[in-house]
Amino acid sequence: MAGFLREQVCKYMCPYARFQGVMFDPDTLIISYDPERGEPRGARRKTAAGQAKPLGDCVDCRICVQVCPTGIDIRRGLQLECIACAACIDACDQVMDKVGSPRGLIRYSTENALAKHYTAREVVSHLLRTRTLLYASILLGIILATVWSLSQRIPLKVDVLRDRSTLSREADDGRIENVYRLHISNTDGVPHRYSIGVSGIDGIDIVGERLVEIPAASSTTVALSARVQPESGKKGSNQIFFEIRAITDDKLAIREKTSFFLP
Ligand code: SF4
Ligand code: SF4
Protein backbone atom coordinates (compact mmCIF):
# COMPACT_ATOMS: atom_id res chain seq x y z
CA MET A 1 0.00 0.00 0.00
CA ALA A 2 2.64 2.51 1.08
CA GLY A 3 4.91 1.54 -1.85
CA PHE A 4 2.41 1.85 -4.69
CA LEU A 5 -0.29 4.24 -3.52
CA ARG A 6 1.91 6.35 -1.22
CA GLU A 7 0.17 9.46 0.14
CA GLN A 8 -3.16 8.36 -1.36
CA VAL A 9 -3.33 5.85 1.52
CA CYS A 10 -2.98 8.67 4.06
CA LYS A 11 -5.45 10.92 2.23
CA TYR A 12 -8.25 8.58 1.32
CA MET A 13 -7.87 5.20 3.05
CA CYS A 14 -6.44 5.80 6.52
CA PRO A 15 -9.28 6.14 9.05
CA TYR A 16 -7.18 8.45 11.24
CA ALA A 17 -8.13 11.57 9.25
CA ARG A 18 -11.85 10.67 9.36
CA PHE A 19 -11.65 10.06 13.13
CA GLN A 20 -9.94 13.40 13.53
CA GLY A 21 -12.83 15.23 11.88
CA VAL A 22 -15.38 13.60 14.18
CA MET A 23 -13.44 14.03 17.43
CA PHE A 24 -12.18 17.52 16.73
CA ASP A 25 -13.27 20.77 18.47
CA PRO A 26 -11.76 24.29 18.75
CA ASP A 27 -9.74 23.25 21.84
CA THR A 28 -8.12 20.24 20.15
CA LEU A 29 -4.34 20.38 19.99
CA ILE A 30 -3.39 20.46 16.31
CA ILE A 31 -0.52 21.42 14.05
CA SER A 32 -1.24 25.10 13.43
CA TYR A 33 0.24 27.86 11.36
CA ASP A 34 0.01 31.23 13.15
CA PRO A 35 -1.37 33.57 10.45
CA GLU A 36 -1.24 36.66 12.71
CA ARG A 37 2.50 36.21 13.02
CA GLY A 38 3.19 34.89 9.54
CA GLU A 39 1.09 37.13 7.28
CA PRO A 40 1.59 38.94 5.02
CA ARG A 41 4.08 36.40 3.82
CA GLY A 42 6.85 37.08 1.35
CA ALA A 43 10.55 36.80 0.56
CA ARG A 44 12.87 39.25 2.31
CA ARG A 45 14.81 41.86 0.36
CA LYS A 46 18.53 42.25 1.10
CA THR A 47 18.14 45.86 2.28
CA ALA A 48 15.46 47.54 4.36
CA ALA A 49 15.02 50.07 1.55
CA GLY A 50 14.25 47.29 -0.90
CA GLN A 51 11.47 46.02 1.32
CA ALA A 52 8.37 47.75 -0.08
CA LYS A 53 5.99 46.82 2.75
CA PRO A 54 6.35 45.27 6.21
CA LEU A 55 6.05 41.48 6.13
CA GLY A 56 5.12 38.80 8.64
CA ASP A 57 7.52 36.07 9.76
CA CYS A 58 6.69 33.65 6.90
CA VAL A 59 9.33 34.05 4.21
CA ASP A 60 7.22 31.97 1.79
CA CYS A 61 10.05 29.48 1.24
CA ARG A 62 7.45 26.66 0.94
CA ILE A 63 9.78 24.21 2.73
CA CYS A 64 6.85 23.25 4.99
CA VAL A 65 4.95 22.16 1.87
CA GLN A 66 7.93 20.29 0.40
CA VAL A 67 8.50 18.21 3.57
CA CYS A 68 4.82 17.40 4.03
CA PRO A 69 4.28 13.68 3.26
CA THR A 70 0.72 14.35 2.10
CA GLY A 71 1.71 17.45 0.08
CA ILE A 72 -0.58 19.95 1.80
CA ASP A 73 0.07 23.58 2.69
CA ILE A 74 -0.61 23.90 6.43
CA ARG A 75 -0.75 27.67 6.01
CA ARG A 76 -4.26 27.19 4.60
CA GLY A 77 -5.40 25.83 7.97
CA LEU A 78 -5.94 22.29 9.21
CA GLN A 79 -6.88 19.89 6.45
CA LEU A 80 -8.24 16.36 6.47
CA GLU A 81 -5.03 15.07 4.86
CA CYS A 82 -2.80 16.18 7.77
CA ILE A 83 -1.44 13.14 9.61
CA ALA A 84 0.09 15.30 12.38
CA CYS A 85 3.63 14.09 11.64
CA ALA A 86 5.01 17.52 12.65
CA ALA A 87 7.59 17.52 9.83
CA CYS A 88 6.45 21.04 8.88
CA ILE A 89 7.10 22.27 12.46
CA ASP A 90 10.73 21.09 12.37
CA ALA A 91 11.27 22.45 8.86
CA CYS A 92 9.80 25.87 9.68
CA ASP A 93 11.74 26.10 12.98
CA GLN A 94 14.98 25.63 11.01
CA VAL A 95 13.94 28.41 8.62
CA MET A 96 13.07 30.69 11.57
CA ASP A 97 16.54 30.00 13.06
CA LYS A 98 18.16 31.02 9.79
CA VAL A 99 16.20 34.25 9.36
CA GLY A 100 16.56 35.15 13.04
CA SER A 101 12.85 34.99 13.98
CA PRO A 102 11.46 33.13 16.99
CA ARG A 103 10.56 29.47 16.48
CA GLY A 104 6.95 28.31 16.52
CA LEU A 105 5.43 29.95 13.44
CA ILE A 106 4.04 26.46 12.85
CA ARG A 107 3.46 24.77 16.20
CA TYR A 108 1.18 22.60 18.28
CA SER A 109 -1.72 24.83 19.26
CA THR A 110 -5.51 25.02 19.18
CA GLU A 111 -7.95 27.12 17.16
CA ASN A 112 -9.09 28.92 20.32
CA ALA A 113 -5.51 29.46 21.52
CA LEU A 114 -4.61 31.17 18.24
CA ALA A 115 -7.78 33.27 18.11
CA LYS A 116 -7.82 34.24 21.82
CA HIS A 117 -4.04 34.34 22.37
CA TYR A 118 -3.97 31.76 25.18
CA THR A 119 -0.82 31.33 27.20
CA ALA A 120 0.77 27.84 27.31
CA ARG A 121 -0.82 27.26 30.75
CA GLU A 122 -4.28 28.20 29.39
CA VAL A 123 -3.84 25.81 26.44
CA VAL A 124 -3.05 22.95 28.84
CA SER A 125 -5.98 23.84 31.13
CA HIS A 126 -8.37 23.65 28.16
CA LEU A 127 -7.07 20.18 27.21
CA LEU A 128 -8.65 18.66 30.34
CA ARG A 129 -12.38 18.71 29.57
CA THR A 130 -15.29 16.26 29.47
CA ARG A 131 -14.65 15.22 25.88
CA THR A 132 -10.95 14.37 26.41
CA LEU A 133 -11.65 12.60 29.72
CA LEU A 134 -14.38 10.53 28.01
CA TYR A 135 -12.06 9.62 25.11
CA ALA A 136 -9.28 8.75 27.58
CA SER A 137 -11.61 6.44 29.52
CA ILE A 138 -12.78 4.73 26.30
CA LEU A 139 -9.15 4.27 25.24
CA LEU A 140 -8.24 2.91 28.68
CA GLY A 141 -11.18 0.48 28.44
CA ILE A 142 -10.00 -0.73 25.01
CA ILE A 143 -6.42 -1.19 26.29
CA LEU A 144 -7.63 -3.15 29.34
CA ALA A 145 -9.91 -5.32 27.17
CA THR A 146 -7.00 -6.02 24.78
CA VAL A 147 -4.64 -6.95 27.63
CA TRP A 148 -7.33 -9.19 29.17
CA SER A 149 -8.08 -10.93 25.86
CA LEU A 150 -4.34 -11.49 25.24
CA SER A 151 -3.93 -12.98 28.72
CA GLN A 152 -6.88 -15.33 28.05
CA ARG A 153 -5.65 -16.34 24.60
CA ILE A 154 -5.23 -20.07 24.05
CA PRO A 155 -2.47 -20.91 21.54
CA LEU A 156 -4.67 -23.46 19.80
CA LYS A 157 -7.22 -23.11 16.99
CA VAL A 158 -9.56 -25.76 15.68
CA ASP A 159 -11.91 -25.72 12.69
CA VAL A 160 -14.28 -28.62 12.22
CA LEU A 161 -15.53 -29.27 8.69
CA ARG A 162 -18.22 -31.82 7.96
CA ASP A 163 -17.87 -33.97 4.86
CA ARG A 164 -20.58 -32.38 2.72
CA SER A 165 -20.59 -35.09 0.04
CA THR A 166 -22.10 -37.77 2.36
CA LEU A 167 -24.40 -36.65 5.17
CA SER A 168 -24.24 -40.04 6.88
CA ARG A 169 -23.76 -43.71 6.04
CA GLU A 170 -24.19 -47.10 7.67
CA ALA A 171 -20.82 -48.58 8.66
CA ASP A 172 -19.99 -52.30 8.42
CA ASP A 173 -20.61 -52.72 12.19
CA GLY A 174 -24.21 -51.44 11.81
CA ARG A 175 -23.54 -48.03 13.38
CA ILE A 176 -24.19 -44.69 11.64
CA GLU A 177 -21.10 -42.81 10.57
CA ASN A 178 -20.44 -39.10 9.79
CA VAL A 179 -17.09 -37.96 8.38
CA TYR A 180 -15.22 -34.82 9.52
CA ARG A 181 -11.99 -32.96 8.82
CA LEU A 182 -10.39 -31.21 11.81
CA HIS A 183 -7.98 -28.40 10.98
CA ILE A 184 -5.83 -27.97 14.13
CA SER A 185 -3.37 -25.09 14.48
CA ASN A 186 -0.75 -25.01 17.22
CA THR A 187 0.07 -21.30 17.59
CA ASP A 188 2.33 -21.96 20.59
CA GLY A 189 6.12 -21.66 20.50
CA VAL A 190 6.61 -25.33 21.43
CA PRO A 191 5.33 -28.59 19.88
CA HIS A 192 2.28 -30.24 21.46
CA ARG A 193 0.62 -33.65 21.40
CA TYR A 194 -3.17 -33.42 21.42
CA SER A 195 -5.88 -35.92 22.18
CA ILE A 196 -9.12 -35.78 20.19
CA GLY A 197 -12.40 -36.66 21.90
CA VAL A 198 -16.06 -36.44 20.95
CA SER A 199 -19.26 -36.10 23.01
CA GLY A 200 -22.88 -35.04 22.66
CA ILE A 201 -24.65 -38.33 21.82
CA ASP A 202 -24.71 -41.44 24.04
CA GLY A 203 -22.04 -43.92 22.94
CA ILE A 204 -20.55 -41.66 20.25
CA ASP A 205 -17.07 -42.80 19.31
CA ILE A 206 -14.24 -41.80 17.01
CA VAL A 207 -12.91 -44.06 14.28
CA GLY A 208 -9.50 -42.83 13.20
CA GLU A 209 -6.62 -40.89 14.71
CA ARG A 210 -7.17 -39.91 18.38
CA LEU A 211 -3.71 -38.52 19.01
CA VAL A 212 -1.94 -35.96 16.89
CA GLU A 213 1.43 -34.27 17.31
CA ILE A 214 1.86 -30.77 15.88
CA PRO A 215 5.19 -28.90 15.79
CA ALA A 216 5.44 -25.31 17.09
CA ALA A 217 3.61 -22.71 14.99
CA SER A 218 2.21 -25.32 12.61
CA SER A 219 -1.10 -26.80 11.68
CA THR A 220 -2.40 -30.09 10.41
CA THR A 221 -5.64 -31.55 9.09
CA VAL A 222 -7.00 -34.75 10.57
CA ALA A 223 -9.65 -36.77 8.74
CA LEU A 224 -11.79 -38.92 11.04
CA SER A 225 -15.27 -40.28 11.43
CA ALA A 226 -17.65 -40.46 14.39
CA ARG A 227 -20.02 -43.40 14.83
CA VAL A 228 -23.17 -43.90 16.93
CA GLN A 229 -25.80 -46.62 17.30
CA PRO A 230 -28.80 -45.75 15.04
CA GLU A 231 -31.19 -45.48 18.01
CA SER A 232 -28.86 -43.23 20.11
CA GLY A 233 -29.96 -39.83 18.85
CA LYS A 234 -32.90 -38.15 17.19
CA LYS A 235 -33.45 -38.30 13.44
CA GLY A 236 -31.83 -35.41 11.57
CA SER A 237 -29.21 -33.07 12.99
CA ASN A 238 -27.77 -33.73 16.50
CA GLN A 239 -25.35 -31.37 18.24
CA ILE A 240 -21.98 -32.91 19.11
CA PHE A 241 -18.66 -31.54 20.36
CA PHE A 242 -15.08 -32.32 19.42
CA GLU A 243 -12.65 -31.69 22.26
CA ILE A 244 -8.98 -31.20 21.43
CA ARG A 245 -6.74 -31.19 24.51
CA ALA A 246 -2.95 -31.00 24.90
CA ILE A 247 -1.63 -34.10 26.69
CA THR A 248 0.86 -32.12 28.78
CA ASP A 249 -1.33 -29.09 29.57
CA ASP A 250 -4.98 -29.51 30.57
CA LYS A 251 -5.69 -25.81 30.15
CA LEU A 252 -4.74 -26.01 26.48
CA ALA A 253 -8.07 -27.31 25.25
CA ILE A 254 -10.80 -26.33 22.82
CA ARG A 255 -14.34 -27.65 22.51
CA GLU A 256 -15.79 -27.15 19.03
CA LYS A 257 -19.47 -27.56 18.22
CA THR A 258 -20.65 -29.35 15.09
CA SER A 259 -23.56 -31.56 14.01
CA PHE A 260 -24.05 -35.29 13.53
CA PHE A 261 -26.71 -36.36 11.04
CA LEU A 262 -28.85 -39.43 11.72
CA PRO A 263 -31.06 -40.68 8.87
S1 SF4 B 1 8.52 26.85 6.25
FE1 SF4 B 1 7.75 28.49 7.57
S2 SF4 B 1 8.58 30.31 6.58
FE2 SF4 B 1 8.73 28.72 5.04
S3 SF4 B 1 6.80 28.89 3.91
FE3 SF4 B 1 6.44 27.41 5.53
S4 SF4 B 1 5.56 28.64 7.19
FE4 SF4 B 1 6.53 30.06 5.78
S1 SF4 C 1 1.97 17.78 10.28
FE1 SF4 C 1 2.82 16.50 8.63
S2 SF4 C 1 1.03 16.02 7.37
FE2 SF4 C 1 0.42 17.74 8.67
S3 SF4 C 1 0.83 19.54 7.42
FE3 SF4 C 1 2.65 19.20 8.68
S4 SF4 C 1 4.01 17.97 7.40
FE4 SF4 C 1 1.96 17.86 6.50
mmCIF file with all atom_site columns, N, CA, C and O and ligand atoms in Angstrom, residues 31 67-70 72 74 81-88, ligand 2:
data_model
loop_
_atom_site.group_PDB
_atom_site.id
_atom_site.type_symbol
_atom_site.label_atom_id
_atom_site.label_alt_id
_atom_site.label_comp_id
_atom_site.label_asym_id
_atom_site.label_entity_id
_atom_site.label_seq_id
_atom_site.pdbx_PDB_ins_code
_atom_site.Cartn_x
_atom_site.Cartn_y
_atom_site.Cartn_z
_atom_site.occupancy
_atom_site.B_iso_or_equiv
_atom_site.pdbx_formal_charge
_atom_site.auth_seq_id
_atom_site.auth_comp_id
_atom_site.auth_asym_id
_atom_site.auth_atom_id
_atom_site.pdbx_PDB_model_num
ATOM   1  N  N   . ILE A 1 31 ? -1.643 20.721 14.684 1.00 0.00 ? 31 ILE A N   1
ATOM   2  C  CA  . ILE A 1 31 ? -0.516 21.419 14.047 1.00 0.00 ? 31 ILE A CA  1
ATOM   3  C  C   . ILE A 1 31 ? -1.098 22.691 13.426 1.00 0.00 ? 31 ILE A C   1
ATOM   4  O  O   . ILE A 1 31 ? -1.974 22.606 12.571 1.00 0.00 ? 31 ILE A O   1
ATOM   5  N  N   . VAL A 1 67 ? 8.240  19.340 2.659  1.00 0.00 ? 67 VAL A N   1
ATOM   6  C  CA  . VAL A 1 67 ? 8.502  18.208 3.568  1.00 0.00 ? 67 VAL A CA  1
ATOM   7  C  C   . VAL A 1 67 ? 7.227  17.453 3.935  1.00 0.00 ? 67 VAL A C   1
ATOM   8  O  O   . VAL A 1 67 ? 7.288  16.365 4.504  1.00 0.00 ? 67 VAL A O   1
ATOM   9  N  N   . CYS A 1 68 ? 6.076  18.030 3.602  1.00 0.00 ? 68 CYS A N   1
ATOM   10 C  CA  . CYS A 1 68 ? 4.817  17.399 4.031  1.00 0.00 ? 68 CYS A CA  1
ATOM   11 C  C   . CYS A 1 68 ? 4.587  16.096 3.269  1.00 0.00 ? 68 CYS A C   1
ATOM   12 O  O   . CYS A 1 68 ? 4.511  16.096 2.040  1.00 0.00 ? 68 CYS A O   1
ATOM   13 N  N   . PRO A 1 69 ? 4.458  14.954 3.961  1.00 0.00 ? 69 PRO A N   1
ATOM   14 C  CA  . PRO A 1 69 ? 4.281  13.682 3.259  1.00 0.00 ? 69 PRO A CA  1
ATOM   15 C  C   . PRO A 1 69 ? 2.968  13.596 2.483  1.00 0.00 ? 69 PRO A C   1
ATOM   16 O  O   . PRO A 1 69 ? 2.847  12.803 1.557  1.00 0.00 ? 69 PRO A O   1
ATOM   17 N  N   . THR A 1 70 ? 1.971  14.405 2.861  1.00 0.00 ? 70 THR A N   1
ATOM   18 C  CA  . THR A 1 70 ? 0.720  14.353 2.101  1.00 0.00 ? 70 THR A CA  1
ATOM   19 C  C   . THR A 1 70 ? 0.598  15.551 1.152  1.00 0.00 ? 70 THR A C   1
ATOM   20 O  O   . THR A 1 70 ? -0.440 15.725 0.513  1.00 0.00 ? 70 THR A O   1
ATOM   21 N  N   . ILE A 1 72 ? 0.341  18.838 1.572  1.00 0.00 ? 72 ILE A N   1
ATOM   22 C  CA  . ILE A 1 72 ? -0.582 19.953 1.802  1.00 0.00 ? 72 ILE A CA  1
ATOM   23 C  C   . ILE A 1 72 ? 0.168  21.189 2.293  1.00 0.00 ? 72 ILE A C   1
ATOM   24 O  O   . ILE A 1 72 ? 1.308  21.094 2.749  1.00 0.00 ? 72 ILE A O   1
ATOM   25 N  N   . ILE A 1 74 ? 0.026  23.722 5.123  1.00 0.00 ? 74 ILE A N   1
ATOM   26 C  CA  . ILE A 1 74 ? -0.612 23.903 6.433  1.00 0.00 ? 74 ILE A CA  1
ATOM   27 C  C   . ILE A 1 74 ? -0.975 25.369 6.661  1.00 0.00 ? 74 ILE A C   1
ATOM   28 O  O   . ILE A 1 74 ? -1.786 25.687 7.531  1.00 0.00 ? 74 ILE A O   1
ATOM   29 N  N   . GLU A 1 81 ? -6.183 15.896 5.258  1.00 0.00 ? 81 GLU A N   1
ATOM   30 C  CA  . GLU A 1 81 ? -5.033 15.066 4.862  1.00 0.00 ? 81 GLU A CA  1
ATOM   31 C  C   . GLU A 1 81 ? -3.903 15.091 5.890  1.00 0.00 ? 81 GLU A C   1
ATOM   32 O  O   . GLU A 1 81 ? -2.999 14.258 5.842  1.00 0.00 ? 81 GLU A O   1
ATOM   33 N  N   . CYS A 1 82 ? -3.915 16.053 6.824  1.00 0.00 ? 82 CYS A N   1
ATOM   34 C  CA  . CYS A 1 82 ? -2.802 16.184 7.772  1.00 0.00 ? 82 CYS A CA  1
ATOM   35 C  C   . CYS A 1 82 ? -2.755 14.968 8.698  1.00 0.00 ? 82 CYS A C   1
ATOM   36 O  O   . CYS A 1 82 ? -3.743 14.626 9.342  1.00 0.00 ? 82 CYS A O   1
ATOM   37 N  N   . ILE A 1 83 ? -1.589 14.312 8.743  1.00 0.00 ? 83 ILE A N   1
ATOM   38 C  CA  . ILE A 1 83 ? -1.444 13.137 9.613  1.00 0.00 ? 83 ILE A CA  1
ATOM   39 C  C   . ILE A 1 83 ? -0.682 13.495 10.897 1.00 0.00 ? 83 ILE A C   1
ATOM   40 O  O   . ILE A 1 83 ? -0.223 12.616 11.616 1.00 0.00 ? 83 ILE A O   1
ATOM   41 N  N   . ALA A 1 84 ? -0.529 14.800 11.145 1.00 0.00 ? 84 ALA A N   1
ATOM   42 C  CA  . ALA A 1 84 ? 0.093  15.300 12.378 1.00 0.00 ? 84 ALA A CA  1
ATOM   43 C  C   . ALA A 1 84 ? 1.498  14.735 12.599 1.00 0.00 ? 84 ALA A C   1
ATOM   44 O  O   . ALA A 1 84 ? 1.866  14.398 13.719 1.00 0.00 ? 84 ALA A O   1
ATOM   45 N  N   . CYS A 1 85 ? 2.268  14.640 11.507 1.00 0.00 ? 85 CYS A N   1
ATOM   46 C  CA  . CYS A 1 85 ? 3.628  14.091 11.638 1.00 0.00 ? 85 CYS A CA  1
ATOM   47 C  C   . CYS A 1 85 ? 4.605  15.132 12.187 1.00 0.00 ? 85 CYS A C   1
ATOM   48 O  O   . CYS A 1 85 ? 5.690  14.800 12.624 1.00 0.00 ? 85 CYS A O   1
ATOM   49 N  N   . ALA A 1 86 ? 4.220  16.401 12.129 1.00 0.00 ? 86 ALA A N   1
ATOM   50 C  CA  . ALA A 1 86 ? 5.013  17.517 12.654 1.00 0.00 ? 86 ALA A CA  1
ATOM   51 C  C   . ALA A 1 86 ? 6.283  17.806 11.856 1.00 0.00 ? 86 ALA A C   1
ATOM   52 O  O   . ALA A 1 86 ? 7.139  18.565 12.315 1.00 0.00 ? 86 ALA A O   1
ATOM   53 N  N   . ALA A 1 87 ? 6.405  17.234 10.658 1.00 0.00 ? 87 ALA A N   1
ATOM   54 C  CA  . ALA A 1 87 ? 7.592  17.515 9.831  1.00 0.00 ? 87 ALA A CA  1
ATOM   55 C  C   . ALA A 1 87 ? 7.646  18.998 9.461  1.00 0.00 ? 87 ALA A C   1
ATOM   56 O  O   . ALA A 1 87 ? 8.725  19.598 9.389  1.00 0.00 ? 87 ALA A O   1
ATOM   57 N  N   . CYS A 1 88 ? 6.476  19.619 9.254  1.00 0.00 ? 88 CYS A N   1
ATOM   58 C  CA  . CYS A 1 88 ? 6.448  21.043 8.877  1.00 0.00 ? 88 CYS A CA  1
ATOM   59 C  C   . CYS A 1 88 ? 6.911  21.924 10.045 1.00 0.00 ? 88 CYS A C   1
ATOM   60 O  O   . CYS A 1 88 ? 7.520  22.972 9.829  1.00 0.00 ? 88 CYS A O   1
HETATM 61 S  S1  . SF4 B 2 .  ? 1.968  17.778 10.282 1.00 0.00 ? 2  SF4 B S1  1
HETATM 62 FE FE1 . SF4 B 2 .  ? 2.823  16.504 8.632  1.00 0.00 ? 2  SF4 B FE1 1
HETATM 63 S  S2  . SF4 B 2 .  ? 1.032  16.019 7.374  1.00 0.00 ? 2  SF4 B S2  1
HETATM 64 FE FE2 . SF4 B 2 .  ? 0.418  17.741 8.672  1.00 0.00 ? 2  SF4 B FE2 1
HETATM 65 S  S3  . SF4 B 2 .  ? 0.832  19.544 7.421  1.00 0.00 ? 2  SF4 B S3  1
HETATM 66 FE FE3 . SF4 B 2 .  ? 2.655  19.203 8.684  1.00 0.00 ? 2  SF4 B FE3 1
HETATM 67 S  S4  . SF4 B 2 .  ? 4.009  17.969 7.402  1.00 0.00 ? 2  SF4 B S4  1
HETATM 68 FE FE4 . SF4 B 2 .  ? 1.958  17.858 6.498  1.00 0.00 ? 2  SF4 B FE4 1
#
